[in-house]
PDB file of C-alpha atoms and ligand atoms in Angstrom:
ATOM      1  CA  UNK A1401       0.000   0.000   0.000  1.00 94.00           C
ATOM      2  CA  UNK A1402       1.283   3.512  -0.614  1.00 97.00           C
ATOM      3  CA  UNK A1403       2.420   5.914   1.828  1.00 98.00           C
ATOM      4  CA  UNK A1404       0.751   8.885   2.497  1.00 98.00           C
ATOM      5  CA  UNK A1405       2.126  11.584   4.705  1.00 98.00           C
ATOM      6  CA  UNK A1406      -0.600  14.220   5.260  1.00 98.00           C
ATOM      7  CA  UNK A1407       0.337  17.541   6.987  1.00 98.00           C
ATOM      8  CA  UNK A1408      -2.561  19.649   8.357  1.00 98.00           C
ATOM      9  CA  UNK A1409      -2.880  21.508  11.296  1.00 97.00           C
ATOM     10  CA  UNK A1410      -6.821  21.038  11.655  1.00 96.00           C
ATOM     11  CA  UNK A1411      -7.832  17.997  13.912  1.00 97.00           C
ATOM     12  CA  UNK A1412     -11.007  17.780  11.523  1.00 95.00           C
ATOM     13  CA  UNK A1413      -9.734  17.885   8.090  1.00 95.00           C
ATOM     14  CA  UNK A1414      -7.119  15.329   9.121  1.00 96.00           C
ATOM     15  CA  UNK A1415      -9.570  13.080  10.327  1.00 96.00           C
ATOM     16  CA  UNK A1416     -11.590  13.621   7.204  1.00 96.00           C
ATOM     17  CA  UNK A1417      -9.094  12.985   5.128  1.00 96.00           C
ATOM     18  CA  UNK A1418      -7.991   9.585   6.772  1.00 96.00           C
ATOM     19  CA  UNK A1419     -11.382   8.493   6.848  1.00 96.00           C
ATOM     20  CA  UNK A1420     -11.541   9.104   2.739  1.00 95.00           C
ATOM     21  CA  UNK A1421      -8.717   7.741   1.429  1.00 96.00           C
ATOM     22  CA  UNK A1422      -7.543   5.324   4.740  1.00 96.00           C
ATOM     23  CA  UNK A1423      -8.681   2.192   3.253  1.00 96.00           C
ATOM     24  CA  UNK A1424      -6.892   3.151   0.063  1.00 96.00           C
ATOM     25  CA  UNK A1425      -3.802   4.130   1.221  1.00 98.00           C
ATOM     26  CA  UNK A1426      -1.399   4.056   4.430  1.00 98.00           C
ATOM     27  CA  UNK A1427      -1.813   7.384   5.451  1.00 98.00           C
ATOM     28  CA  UNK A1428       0.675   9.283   8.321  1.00 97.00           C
ATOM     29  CA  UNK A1429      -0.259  12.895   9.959  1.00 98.00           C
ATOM     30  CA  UNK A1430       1.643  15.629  11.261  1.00 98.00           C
ATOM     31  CA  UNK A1431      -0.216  18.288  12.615  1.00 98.00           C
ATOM     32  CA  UNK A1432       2.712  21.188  11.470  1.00 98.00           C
ATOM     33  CA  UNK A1433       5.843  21.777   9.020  1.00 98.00           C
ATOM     34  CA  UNK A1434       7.871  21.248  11.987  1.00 98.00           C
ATOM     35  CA  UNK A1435       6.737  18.155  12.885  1.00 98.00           C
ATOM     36  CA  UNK A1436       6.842  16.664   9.172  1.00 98.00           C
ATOM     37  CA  UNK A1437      10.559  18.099   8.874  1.00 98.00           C
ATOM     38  CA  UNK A1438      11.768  16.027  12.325  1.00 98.00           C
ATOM     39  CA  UNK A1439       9.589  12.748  10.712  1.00 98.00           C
ATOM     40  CA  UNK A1440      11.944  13.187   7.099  1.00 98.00           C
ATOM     41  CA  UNK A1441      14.911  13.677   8.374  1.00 96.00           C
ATOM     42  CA  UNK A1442      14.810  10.574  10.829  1.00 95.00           C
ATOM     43  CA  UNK A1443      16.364   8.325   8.778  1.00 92.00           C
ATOM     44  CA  UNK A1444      14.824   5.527  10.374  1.00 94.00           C
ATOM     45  CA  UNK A1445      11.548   6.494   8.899  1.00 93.00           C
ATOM     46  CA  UNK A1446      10.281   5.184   5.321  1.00 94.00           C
ATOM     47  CA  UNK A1447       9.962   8.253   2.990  1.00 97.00           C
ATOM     48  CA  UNK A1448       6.125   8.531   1.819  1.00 98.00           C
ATOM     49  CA  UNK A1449       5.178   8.340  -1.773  1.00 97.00           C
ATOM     50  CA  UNK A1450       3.405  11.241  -1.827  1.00 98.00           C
ATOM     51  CA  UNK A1451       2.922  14.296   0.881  1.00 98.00           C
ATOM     52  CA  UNK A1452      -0.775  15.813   1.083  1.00 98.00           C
ATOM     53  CA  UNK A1453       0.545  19.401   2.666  1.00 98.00           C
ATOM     54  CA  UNK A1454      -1.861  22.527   4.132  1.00 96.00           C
ATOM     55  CA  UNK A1455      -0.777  25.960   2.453  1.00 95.00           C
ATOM     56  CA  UNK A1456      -1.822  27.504   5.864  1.00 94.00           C
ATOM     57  CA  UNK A1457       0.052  25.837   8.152  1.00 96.00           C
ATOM     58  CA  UNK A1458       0.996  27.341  11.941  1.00 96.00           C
ATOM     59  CA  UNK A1459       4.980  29.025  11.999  1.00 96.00           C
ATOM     60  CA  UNK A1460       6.499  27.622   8.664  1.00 97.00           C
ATOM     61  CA  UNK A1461       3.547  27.433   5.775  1.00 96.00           C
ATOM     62  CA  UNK A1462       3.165  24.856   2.944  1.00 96.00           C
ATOM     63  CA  UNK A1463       5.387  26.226   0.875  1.00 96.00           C
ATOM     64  CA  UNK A1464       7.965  27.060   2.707  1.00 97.00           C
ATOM     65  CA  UNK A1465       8.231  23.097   4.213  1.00 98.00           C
ATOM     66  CA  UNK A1466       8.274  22.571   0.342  1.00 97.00           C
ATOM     67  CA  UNK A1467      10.842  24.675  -0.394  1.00 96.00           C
ATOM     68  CA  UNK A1468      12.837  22.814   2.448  1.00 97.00           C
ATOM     69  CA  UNK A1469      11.542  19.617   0.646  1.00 97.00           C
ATOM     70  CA  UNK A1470      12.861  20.189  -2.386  1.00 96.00           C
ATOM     71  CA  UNK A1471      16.057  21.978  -1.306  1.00 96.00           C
ATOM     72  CA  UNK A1472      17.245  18.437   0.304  1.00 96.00           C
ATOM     73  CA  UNK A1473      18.447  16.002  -1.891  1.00 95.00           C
ATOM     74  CA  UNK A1474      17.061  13.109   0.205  1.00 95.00           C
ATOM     75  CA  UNK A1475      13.599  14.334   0.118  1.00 96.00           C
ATOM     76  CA  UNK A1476      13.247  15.973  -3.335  1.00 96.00           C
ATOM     77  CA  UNK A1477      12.156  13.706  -5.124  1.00 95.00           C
ATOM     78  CA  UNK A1478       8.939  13.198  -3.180  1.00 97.00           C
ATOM     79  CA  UNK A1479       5.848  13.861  -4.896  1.00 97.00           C
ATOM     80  CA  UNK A1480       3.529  16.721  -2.994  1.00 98.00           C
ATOM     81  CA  UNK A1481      -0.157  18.000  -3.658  1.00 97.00           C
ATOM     82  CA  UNK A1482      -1.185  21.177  -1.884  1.00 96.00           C
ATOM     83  CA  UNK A1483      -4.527  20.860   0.072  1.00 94.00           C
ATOM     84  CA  UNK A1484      -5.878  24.787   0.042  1.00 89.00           C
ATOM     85  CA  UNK A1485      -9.363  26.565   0.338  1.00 85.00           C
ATOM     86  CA  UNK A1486      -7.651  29.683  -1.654  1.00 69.00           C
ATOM     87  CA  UNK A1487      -7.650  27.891  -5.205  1.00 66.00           C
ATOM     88  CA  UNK A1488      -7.874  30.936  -7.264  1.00 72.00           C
ATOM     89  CA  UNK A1489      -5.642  30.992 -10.168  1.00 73.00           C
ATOM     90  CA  UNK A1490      -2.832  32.870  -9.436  1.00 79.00           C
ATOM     91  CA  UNK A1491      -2.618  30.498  -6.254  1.00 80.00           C
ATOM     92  CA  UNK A1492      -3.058  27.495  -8.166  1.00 82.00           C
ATOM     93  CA  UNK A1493       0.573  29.174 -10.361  1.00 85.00           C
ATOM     94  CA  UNK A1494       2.217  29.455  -7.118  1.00 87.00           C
ATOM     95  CA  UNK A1495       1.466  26.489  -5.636  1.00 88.00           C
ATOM     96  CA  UNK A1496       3.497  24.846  -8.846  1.00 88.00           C
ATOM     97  CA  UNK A1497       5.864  27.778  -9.254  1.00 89.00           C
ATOM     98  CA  UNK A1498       6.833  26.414  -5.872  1.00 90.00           C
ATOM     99  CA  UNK A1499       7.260  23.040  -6.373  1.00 94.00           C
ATOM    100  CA  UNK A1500       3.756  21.045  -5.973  1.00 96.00           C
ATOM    101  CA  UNK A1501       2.810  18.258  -8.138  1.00 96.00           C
ATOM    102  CA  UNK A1502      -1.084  19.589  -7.776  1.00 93.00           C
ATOM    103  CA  UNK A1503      -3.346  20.849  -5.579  1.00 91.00           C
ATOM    104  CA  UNK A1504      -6.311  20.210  -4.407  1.00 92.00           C
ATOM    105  CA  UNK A1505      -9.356  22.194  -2.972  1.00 89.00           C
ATOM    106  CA  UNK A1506     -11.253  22.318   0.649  1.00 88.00           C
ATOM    107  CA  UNK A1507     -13.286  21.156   1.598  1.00 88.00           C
ATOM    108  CA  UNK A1508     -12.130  18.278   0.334  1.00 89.00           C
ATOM    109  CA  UNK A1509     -16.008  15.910  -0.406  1.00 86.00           C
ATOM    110  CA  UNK A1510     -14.907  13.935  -3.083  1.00 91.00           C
ATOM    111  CA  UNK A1511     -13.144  11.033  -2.495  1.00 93.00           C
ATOM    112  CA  UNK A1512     -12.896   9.579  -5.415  1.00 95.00           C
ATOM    113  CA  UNK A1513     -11.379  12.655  -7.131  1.00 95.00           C
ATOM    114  CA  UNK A1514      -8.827  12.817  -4.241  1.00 96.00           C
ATOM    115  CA  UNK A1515      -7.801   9.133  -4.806  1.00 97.00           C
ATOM    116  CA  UNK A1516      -7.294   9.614  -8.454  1.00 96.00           C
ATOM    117  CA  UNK A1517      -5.435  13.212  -8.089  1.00 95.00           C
ATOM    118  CA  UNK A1518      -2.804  11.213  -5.841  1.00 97.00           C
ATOM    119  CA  UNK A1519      -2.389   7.806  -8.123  1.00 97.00           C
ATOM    120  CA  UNK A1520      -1.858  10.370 -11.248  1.00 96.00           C
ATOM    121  CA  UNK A1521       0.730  12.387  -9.748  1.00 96.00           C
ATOM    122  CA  UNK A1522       2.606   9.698  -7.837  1.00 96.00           C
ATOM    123  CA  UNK A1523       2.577   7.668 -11.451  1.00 94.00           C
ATOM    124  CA  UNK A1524       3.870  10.672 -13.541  1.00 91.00           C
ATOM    125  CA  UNK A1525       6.199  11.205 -11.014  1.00 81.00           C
ATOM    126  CA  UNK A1526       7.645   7.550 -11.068  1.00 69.00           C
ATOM    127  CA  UNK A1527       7.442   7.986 -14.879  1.00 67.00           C
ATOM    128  CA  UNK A1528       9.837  10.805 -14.499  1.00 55.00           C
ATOM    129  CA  UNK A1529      12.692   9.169 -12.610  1.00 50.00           C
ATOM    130  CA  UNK A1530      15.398   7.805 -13.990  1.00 40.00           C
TER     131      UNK A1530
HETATM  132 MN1   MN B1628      -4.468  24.890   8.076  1.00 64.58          MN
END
């Protein structure tokens, strides 16, 4: 089963989310950038496939953890969707300007849609290694 590492700072839309996509994936939670940072760099733990990451996170946002994602070799290469209620266009450009896969919008009610989003990016992703 894929690994899922969501980060969200709301109790609710973490619990929401593992209840959608739980059965479907193995899905691990940090509740802040900080806390997702300390996980990766353990290098005990197993990287995720894929990171499901709040824009409006407490102290460091989304995408600053991504910049610190994609900054470090070792994590890089991990495939991340932004989870965001602002999903205007020019946030939709920044969220890839800064190094997201995709994003998707909250409140997050289909399940289906979310399952899909995450197979197609972490399969163009694997696509893209060498
Ligand atoms: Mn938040």
């Amino acid at each position: 089963m894929k690994k899922i590492l969501l980060v969200e700072d709301n109790e609710d839309n973490r619990e929401l989310v593992c209840a959608l996509i739980g059965d479907a994936f193995d899905v691990e939670s940090c509740t802040d950038a900080v806390e997702a940072l300390a996980l990766l760099d353990n290098p005990q733990t197993h990287l995720p496939d894929l990171m499901l990451v709040d824009i409006s996170l407490p102290g460091m946002d989304g995408i600053q953890f991504l910049f610190r994602i994609r900054s470090d070799p070792r994590l890089a290469g991990i495939p991340a969707i932004a989870l965001t209620a602002h999903a205007m266009k020019d946030d939709k450009e920044r969220f890839i300007g800064s190094g997201f896969d995709g994003y998707f919008s909250k409140p997050i009610v289909d399940e289906m849609l979310l399952i899909e989003t995450i197979n197609t990016v972490i399969e163009s992703r694997g696509r893209g290694r060498e």
